[in-house]
């Protein structure tokens, strides 16, 4: 077998193509049931380009996905990953180039058409209907019918079966928004898998999952791969990339930088190809290597905390907790999903009202009955669910960034246009938000860039305490280090941060102290030597205090 005529020849120009070309034959052989035959790609693009106003999102991209492989698409925020997926799945029509599925040229006019052809997709933003039941979400738009009527018992049974494949048991008749976002994500995956697929595409499916759920998902993906399904996966987690991928395609500035076998591409090289060799700082190189702690952290003991929680709890949500954050410090919250991390954050921000205990701000008892109270006391909250509590898709980037500041000033005291533009531009620059223009609707930004804008919103209010709930979710490795550096610099001038992340290594890297939560209570607080990953995992697992 040879590659079809349309088979993308290693494109001219760009780096990494030589490795790519040699890598491909070897890789194909690996995936041909142990034989040495060359396999045809199941899905391929040739010369695909897409320009949005002011942005070349894709430039002559050649991409291919083979049956029975897990192929990871990597690149910085705004590199074009989601756009490529959107082109493959009929969400966006390319300006140029062709797409082939099983060797045939296709031009899907809609995601439904792509689905019908066996290309199943889980998009970056969970696109489910929160007020419909779990079962309806799994089968929405393709309910099994009996004698023309929707067959509810059958839907229920099938929804349960689809979830059972993921080892998830839910009451499928409950509405979706009764469940936390990680569970909603699982429902979305169940939906994608509920029909026969030849290709399964997942755009950052793991960003809201905890370690256990990720390994669960990976188990399923490996199983699907064995059955010959081609899997295209997007993630910013380097470790996950290597845990699951056979092949990696690197995107940079809308171009395909190269295609590699995962085993031939060391992590530091991968990062360097994503950001461009010239931008590869020594620190990033080191970090890419093994997530080293490169920050100096001093733990001051005697300072008056900015905020103190004494026995603050809420029946049914959070056991009474003692916590304090000092000026200039980062307090990390570690724990599994559902351990009470977000619940604690919501109490601190007045999003939920505490029904026991005392909250002190700069030594004085305060009542935080609403987010408005919290904001008045200089508290900002960058929420976990950027779609629900975060960005307003139809407002501009500028308006989104200035939203919290404007709310604090009061809507009758409008920030003047000139000032608003300057402030927005300042934060766009400081956080490296990749946008053609601050006046664009924010919904047009890539996922990671939306997350940065959300962070900018709270930084623009010049808060004294910033609560960051999974702030770097969806943000690429290079930008992540950049942002953490900026946050640490702000801490040096007095900002306090409560930092929540599922990635324990990330919590440890930035936090001066770490409070460990389990089953909605605080079980330990560690600093210095005790704050190492092993120790924290032991605490979370409940062995070792
Ligand atoms: N509908 C659109 N209109 C205008 N610009 C768009 C649109 N969709 C994407 N873009 C722009 O195209 C570029 C590529 O975006 P894309 O979403 O593909 O990035 P990505 O690689 O998925 O990034 P991330 O890691 O942040 O998700 C970005 O600059 C983005 O703002
Ligand atoms: Mg994306």
XYZ file of C-alpha atoms and ligand atoms in Angstrom:
577
model
C 0.000 0.000 0.000
C 1.132 3.503 -0.697
C -0.203 6.815 0.391
C -2.921 8.200 -1.850
C -1.980 10.884 -4.327
C -3.412 13.594 -2.122
C -1.289 12.357 0.734
C 0.418 15.406 2.117
C 3.994 15.358 1.010
C 6.222 16.636 3.721
C 5.516 20.309 3.168
C 8.288 22.612 2.110
C 9.701 25.021 4.628
C 9.261 24.987 8.381
C 11.283 23.054 10.859
C 10.931 19.505 11.951
C 9.723 18.115 8.671
C 12.693 15.873 8.171
C 12.029 14.119 11.470
C 8.375 14.114 10.628
C 8.898 12.350 7.335
C 11.028 9.616 8.827
C 8.744 9.329 11.818
C 5.657 8.711 9.755
C 6.643 5.478 8.054
C 7.883 4.008 11.307
C 4.726 5.033 13.095
C 2.428 3.661 10.491
C 4.167 0.331 10.719
C 3.651 0.267 14.481
C -0.043 0.665 14.025
C -0.588 -1.910 11.338
C -1.400 -4.809 13.662
C 2.261 -5.575 13.993
C 2.798 -5.911 10.260
C 5.100 -3.582 8.405
C 2.489 -2.265 6.008
C 1.977 1.429 5.642
C -1.471 2.437 6.785
C -3.669 5.011 5.085
C -4.760 7.870 7.271
C -8.412 7.747 8.197
C -8.632 11.526 8.374
C -6.286 13.938 6.627
C -6.065 17.557 5.567
C -3.976 18.994 2.758
C -3.141 22.674 2.571
C -5.953 23.775 4.837
C -6.080 27.514 5.544
C -8.485 29.641 7.507
C -8.314 33.361 8.099
C -10.511 35.217 10.559
C -10.589 39.012 10.549
C -7.093 39.959 11.632
C -5.898 36.395 12.326
C -4.423 33.690 10.146
C -5.746 30.845 12.273
C -4.548 28.090 9.924
C -1.975 28.335 7.181
C -1.655 25.507 4.652
C -1.943 22.833 7.283
C -1.251 19.224 6.364
C -2.425 16.905 9.035
C -3.133 13.210 9.238
C -4.651 10.853 11.703
C -4.246 7.087 11.461
C -6.668 4.387 12.582
C -5.846 2.860 15.940
C -3.634 5.664 17.131
C -3.869 8.329 19.781
C -2.590 11.506 18.255
C -2.117 14.642 20.319
C -2.285 18.136 18.926
C -0.105 20.527 20.880
C 0.606 24.224 20.655
C 0.347 27.469 22.534
C -2.909 29.297 23.140
C -4.201 30.570 19.841
C -1.957 28.284 17.769
C -4.947 26.993 15.795
C -5.712 23.636 17.433
C -9.422 24.182 17.974
C -9.751 25.788 14.565
C -8.228 22.731 12.925
C -10.714 20.565 14.784
C -13.549 22.878 13.774
C -12.511 22.550 10.150
C -12.323 18.763 10.419
C -15.776 18.550 11.946
C -17.728 20.963 9.790
C -18.053 23.760 12.331
C -15.915 26.086 10.235
C -15.429 26.013 6.467
C -11.793 26.296 5.393
C -10.775 29.046 2.953
C -8.553 26.601 1.097
C -7.397 23.010 1.158
C -9.052 19.606 1.263
C -10.136 17.152 3.890
C -10.288 13.413 3.327
C -12.063 10.819 5.401
C -11.073 7.268 4.539
C -9.478 8.554 1.336
C -12.627 10.329 0.088
C -12.738 14.097 -0.124
C -15.346 15.416 2.309
C -16.717 18.850 3.124
C -18.954 18.593 6.156
C -21.447 21.418 6.299
C -22.176 20.838 9.976
C -20.973 18.836 12.972
C -24.081 16.667 12.525
C -22.870 15.663 9.086
C -19.462 14.820 10.490
C -21.090 12.787 13.260
C -23.161 10.886 10.757
C -19.935 9.969 8.952
C -18.464 8.647 12.205
C -16.410 11.648 13.277
C -17.420 12.241 16.888
C -16.232 15.307 18.742
C -16.020 16.601 22.249
C -15.484 20.334 21.924
C -13.380 22.482 24.218
C -16.348 24.119 25.875
C -18.779 21.593 27.281
C -21.747 22.117 25.029
C -24.571 20.475 26.865
C -27.927 21.721 28.046
C -27.675 22.238 31.778
C -31.427 22.194 32.365
C -32.086 18.947 30.524
C -31.670 15.577 32.186
C -28.441 13.619 31.931
C -30.162 11.052 29.676
C -31.516 13.723 27.356
C -28.068 15.258 27.123
C -26.556 11.969 26.086
C -29.158 11.383 23.396
C -30.304 14.921 22.543
C -31.142 15.160 18.871
C -31.062 11.411 18.293
C -33.522 9.920 20.746
C -34.433 6.332 20.048
C -38.061 6.211 18.952
C -40.652 3.499 19.121
C -43.698 3.749 16.886
C -42.791 7.397 16.283
C -42.790 8.306 19.972
C -39.684 8.934 22.008
C -38.938 5.768 23.943
C -38.017 7.092 27.410
C -37.326 3.815 29.190
C -34.989 2.900 26.344
C -33.208 6.269 26.516
C -32.758 5.829 30.218
C -31.338 2.327 29.833
C -28.982 3.370 27.062
C -27.805 6.440 28.942
C -27.001 4.289 31.938
C -25.128 1.854 29.717
C -23.159 4.656 28.057
C -22.127 5.955 31.476
C -21.378 2.474 32.767
C -18.663 2.186 30.108
C -17.002 5.080 31.894
C -17.583 3.493 35.287
C -19.908 6.325 36.196
C -23.240 5.753 37.872
C -25.604 8.693 37.917
C -29.279 9.254 38.227
C -29.782 9.902 34.523
C -33.190 11.480 35.099
C -31.740 14.340 37.144
C -30.974 17.575 35.392
C -27.376 17.979 34.305
C -26.702 21.120 36.331
C -27.301 19.134 39.504
C -23.839 17.706 38.939
C -20.392 19.329 39.205
C -18.565 20.271 36.040
C -16.292 17.215 36.088
C -19.318 14.956 36.021
C -20.842 17.041 33.235
C -17.636 16.452 31.322
C -18.079 12.709 31.755
C -21.611 13.018 30.420
C -20.254 14.834 27.377
C -17.778 12.011 26.829
C -20.534 9.442 27.199
C -22.496 11.364 24.593
C -19.568 11.331 22.184
C -19.073 7.604 22.661
C -22.698 6.612 22.551
C -22.707 6.055 18.813
C -20.294 4.131 16.642
C -17.307 6.265 15.872
C -14.447 5.888 13.437
C -12.744 9.004 14.704
C -13.028 10.462 18.172
C -11.829 14.021 18.687
C -11.395 15.459 22.164
C -10.423 19.113 22.652
C -8.990 19.498 26.157
C -11.279 16.941 27.770
C -9.215 16.565 30.911
C -8.909 20.136 32.095
C -11.668 19.732 34.660
C -10.975 16.137 35.626
C -9.007 14.954 38.627
C -6.248 12.355 38.450
C -8.574 9.423 38.982
C -10.982 10.581 36.331
C -8.150 11.199 33.901
C -6.827 7.665 34.268
C -10.378 6.407 33.863
C -10.702 8.343 30.629
C -7.308 7.154 29.403
C -8.268 3.560 30.067
C -11.309 4.043 27.854
C -9.293 5.784 25.141
C -6.753 2.961 25.044
C -9.565 0.481 24.799
C -11.146 2.412 21.906
C -7.803 2.653 20.190
C -7.421 -1.108 20.354
C -10.697 -1.446 18.509
C -9.232 0.618 15.668
C -10.759 4.003 16.399
C -8.521 6.949 15.581
C -8.301 9.393 18.458
C -7.303 13.019 18.187
C -6.634 14.643 21.504
C -5.771 18.189 22.548
C -4.211 18.988 25.883
C -1.827 21.387 27.553
C -0.656 18.805 30.061
C 2.724 17.512 28.980
C 2.590 14.494 31.262
C -0.761 13.447 29.872
C 0.537 13.842 26.349
C 3.277 11.345 26.992
C 1.073 9.030 28.991
C -1.349 8.530 26.143
C 0.059 9.561 22.759
C 1.505 7.534 19.942
C 2.001 10.595 17.817
C 2.203 14.337 18.327
C 1.523 17.141 15.875
C 2.852 20.504 16.978
C 1.065 23.670 15.849
C 2.636 27.093 15.988
C 1.030 30.368 14.862
C -1.469 28.598 12.665
C 1.125 26.422 10.978
C 1.936 22.790 11.364
C 5.370 22.872 12.914
C 5.904 19.153 12.609
C 4.642 15.648 13.237
C 6.502 13.281 15.530
C 6.307 9.929 17.189
C 5.857 10.644 20.876
C 8.678 8.290 21.776
C 11.071 10.211 19.526
C 10.326 13.628 20.946
C 11.634 14.478 24.422
C 9.459 16.840 26.471
C 11.876 19.766 26.415
C 12.067 19.560 22.628
C 8.322 19.441 22.394
C 7.984 22.635 24.420
C 10.712 24.294 22.440
C 8.919 23.455 19.190
C 5.680 24.858 20.571
C 7.094 28.197 21.646
C 9.844 28.498 19.031
C 13.461 27.871 19.896
C 14.290 31.518 20.245
C 11.697 31.999 22.985
C 12.789 29.019 25.018
C 14.141 30.470 28.259
C 16.391 28.439 30.478
C 13.738 28.434 33.175
C 11.048 27.126 30.878
C 13.405 24.474 29.629
C 14.040 23.354 33.168
C 10.373 23.479 34.031
C 9.429 21.497 30.955
C 11.925 18.927 32.070
C 10.544 18.212 35.478
C 8.435 20.961 36.926
C 11.178 22.195 39.209
C 10.560 24.723 41.891
C 12.464 27.780 40.800
C 10.814 30.301 43.060
C 12.254 31.652 46.255
C 9.613 31.451 48.904
C 9.929 33.008 52.293
C 7.402 32.208 54.917
C 6.821 35.159 57.190
C 5.089 34.092 60.379
C 4.391 37.244 62.302
C 2.472 39.362 59.827
C -1.190 40.102 60.397
C -3.158 37.958 57.950
C -5.123 39.792 55.289
C -7.948 37.375 55.836
C -8.719 34.882 58.574
C -11.397 32.234 58.756
C -12.259 30.906 62.203
C -14.571 27.939 62.210
C -16.243 29.133 59.043
C -18.545 26.539 57.553
C -21.850 25.944 55.883
C -24.107 23.053 56.663
C -24.186 20.479 53.904
C -21.301 22.090 51.985
C -18.249 22.641 54.142
C -17.192 21.626 57.630
C -16.015 24.535 59.802
C -12.544 25.537 58.692
C -9.701 27.681 60.039
C -7.620 29.369 57.403
C -5.554 32.483 56.991
C -3.765 34.182 54.139
C -1.068 36.746 54.811
C -0.261 39.735 52.642
C 2.152 38.786 49.903
C 1.552 35.079 50.358
C 0.054 32.342 48.277
C -1.964 29.779 50.160
C -2.571 26.664 48.116
C -5.623 24.455 48.507
C -4.958 20.846 47.647
C -7.504 18.082 47.552
C -9.449 15.942 45.187
C -12.393 17.198 43.251
C -15.276 17.436 45.676
C -12.994 17.794 48.698
C -14.302 21.282 49.373
C -11.864 23.451 47.429
C -14.420 25.401 45.451
C -16.810 25.421 48.413
C -14.154 27.143 50.529
C -13.527 29.668 47.773
C -17.238 30.433 47.492
C -17.514 31.064 51.252
C -14.559 33.437 51.077
C -16.132 35.305 48.193
C -19.608 35.535 49.684
C -20.983 33.472 46.811
C -22.282 31.099 49.481
C -23.109 32.397 52.948
C -21.347 30.836 55.900
C -23.651 29.700 58.687
C -20.985 29.346 61.341
C -17.737 31.007 62.390
C -16.112 34.381 61.853
C -14.332 35.955 58.910
C -11.798 38.686 59.665
C -10.367 41.037 57.080
C -7.236 42.837 58.277
C -8.133 41.867 61.809
C -11.728 43.127 61.740
C -14.753 40.830 61.623
C -16.709 41.243 58.417
C -19.799 39.763 56.885
C -19.496 38.478 53.367
C -23.109 38.020 52.383
C -22.583 38.470 48.679
C -19.782 38.734 46.142
C -20.410 42.476 46.227
C -19.397 42.534 49.915
C -16.284 40.549 49.105
C -15.306 42.812 46.218
C -15.724 45.858 48.484
C -13.184 44.294 50.834
C -10.708 43.854 48.002
C -11.391 40.195 47.245
C -11.449 38.919 43.669
C -12.540 35.485 42.483
C -11.468 33.964 39.226
C -13.939 31.119 38.944
C -13.441 27.594 37.756
C -16.236 27.528 35.213
C -15.388 30.263 32.774
C -18.491 29.722 30.735
C -21.017 29.875 33.531
C -19.509 32.353 35.962
C -16.863 33.891 33.829
C -16.803 35.338 30.383
C -19.699 37.075 28.705
C -19.229 35.828 25.165
C -21.026 38.617 23.361
C -19.229 41.472 25.146
C -15.883 42.678 23.850
C -12.550 41.675 25.317
C -12.233 45.183 26.741
C -15.653 45.055 28.381
C -14.931 41.631 29.822
C -11.642 42.752 31.294
C -13.200 45.862 32.841
C -16.342 44.178 34.110
C -15.263 43.636 37.725
C -13.622 47.033 38.024
C -16.698 48.737 36.623
C -18.959 46.783 38.959
C -16.899 47.871 41.936
C -17.011 51.533 40.942
C -20.744 51.260 40.342
C -22.351 51.275 36.925
C -23.312 54.943 37.157
C -19.645 55.904 37.290
C -18.583 54.708 33.867
C -14.854 54.358 33.298
C -14.142 56.761 30.454
C -13.452 55.285 27.044
C -9.862 56.365 26.770
C -8.989 54.977 30.205
C -10.911 51.776 29.539
C -8.990 51.186 26.345
C -5.648 51.858 28.030
C -6.419 49.498 30.884
C -7.588 46.732 28.572
C -4.535 47.135 26.346
C -2.283 47.103 29.386
C -3.625 43.752 30.590
C -3.754 42.267 27.122
C -0.090 43.035 26.886
C 0.855 41.984 30.406
C -0.780 38.587 30.147
C 0.095 38.106 26.500
C -3.524 37.719 25.402
C -3.521 36.859 21.718
C -6.242 39.032 20.211
C -6.527 40.920 16.967
C -8.295 43.806 18.705
C -9.627 44.573 22.199
C -13.003 45.458 20.665
C -13.605 41.913 19.350
C -16.261 39.826 21.096
C -14.389 37.717 23.629
C -16.131 34.585 22.375
C -13.844 34.696 19.339
C -10.701 34.210 21.423
C -9.151 30.794 21.819
C -10.011 28.983 25.063
C -6.723 29.722 26.796
C -6.874 33.367 25.859
C -10.364 33.665 27.315
C -9.013 32.248 30.551
C -6.265 34.870 30.561
C -8.830 37.626 30.023
C -10.722 36.362 33.044
C -7.583 36.615 35.107
C -6.998 40.109 33.743
C -10.491 41.081 34.846
C -9.635 40.470 38.469
C -6.098 41.786 38.331
C -7.473 45.029 36.894
C -9.426 45.609 40.104
C -6.141 45.711 41.994
C -7.377 43.217 44.594
C -5.833 42.534 47.981
C -6.813 38.887 47.892
C -7.280 37.003 44.696
C -8.968 33.621 44.740
C -7.832 31.601 41.763
C -9.831 28.461 41.110
C -8.017 26.434 38.435
C -6.630 29.637 36.937
C -4.282 28.015 34.478
C -6.757 25.557 33.110
C -6.394 25.550 29.353
C -3.369 27.811 29.437
C -0.314 26.576 27.560
C 2.875 25.648 29.410
C 4.863 28.694 28.431
C 2.086 31.139 29.280
C 1.506 29.297 32.541
C 4.989 29.971 33.814
C 4.756 33.506 32.609
C 1.521 34.100 34.480
C 2.723 32.473 37.663
C 5.811 34.688 37.569
C 3.641 37.754 37.222
C 1.443 36.658 40.100
C 4.469 36.096 42.308
C 5.729 39.547 41.412
C 2.365 41.014 42.424
C 2.624 39.102 45.695
C 5.964 40.737 46.317
C 4.075 44.020 46.387
C 1.483 42.740 48.854
C -1.177 40.777 46.971
C -2.467 37.644 48.721
C -3.592 34.672 46.686
C -5.668 31.620 47.434
C -4.606 29.153 44.787
C -6.681 26.137 43.826
C -5.573 23.571 41.286
C -6.026 19.874 40.646
C -2.367 19.707 39.774
C -0.616 19.195 43.094
C 2.758 19.920 41.503
C 1.474 23.305 40.406
C 0.060 24.100 43.837
C 3.391 23.241 45.389
C 5.356 25.246 42.884
C 3.663 28.514 43.746
C 2.334 28.222 47.289
C 4.026 29.344 50.465
C 1.754 27.075 52.456
C -0.691 24.402 51.412
C -3.936 23.535 53.173
C -4.987 19.980 52.419
C -8.706 19.243 52.179
C -10.503 15.944 52.288
C -14.221 15.216 52.475
C -15.105 18.856 52.875
C -12.822 19.537 55.794
C -9.306 20.765 56.259
C -7.138 17.911 57.415
C -3.685 19.470 57.432
C -1.611 22.474 56.568
C 1.911 21.999 55.332
C 4.836 24.290 54.579
C 8.553 23.963 53.943
C 9.922 20.427 53.780
C 6.578 18.800 54.469
C 5.125 20.282 51.328
C 6.213 17.672 48.848
C 3.994 15.763 46.488
C 4.312 12.393 48.201
C 3.344 13.801 51.537
C 0.349 15.649 50.158
C -0.881 12.629 48.226
C -0.598 10.581 51.421
C -2.642 13.158 53.301
C -5.276 13.288 50.607
C -5.473 9.513 50.523
C -5.898 9.505 54.267
C -2.776 7.577 55.288
C -0.167 9.590 57.175
C -0.922 12.863 58.964
N -14.706 32.529 15.042
C -13.577 33.227 15.145
N -13.517 34.522 14.791
C -12.376 35.216 14.901
N -11.212 34.713 15.339
C -11.202 33.425 15.703
C -12.378 32.611 15.636
N -12.057 31.361 16.073
C -10.745 31.406 16.379
N -10.226 32.623 16.173
C -8.829 33.027 16.364
O -8.007 32.082 15.706
C -6.810 31.843 16.460
C -6.677 30.363 16.733
O -7.634 29.993 17.711
P -7.844 28.507 18.228
O -9.083 28.521 19.040
O -7.769 27.561 17.097
O -6.561 28.305 19.171
P -6.150 27.050 20.080
O -4.852 26.542 19.538
O -7.264 26.103 20.189
O -5.838 27.768 21.476
P -6.198 27.337 23.012
O -5.056 26.483 23.463
O -6.162 28.639 23.746
O -7.511 26.674 23.033
C -6.935 32.696 17.708
O -6.188 33.871 17.506
C -8.419 32.992 17.809
O -8.668 34.215 18.459
Mg -8.546 25.588 21.744
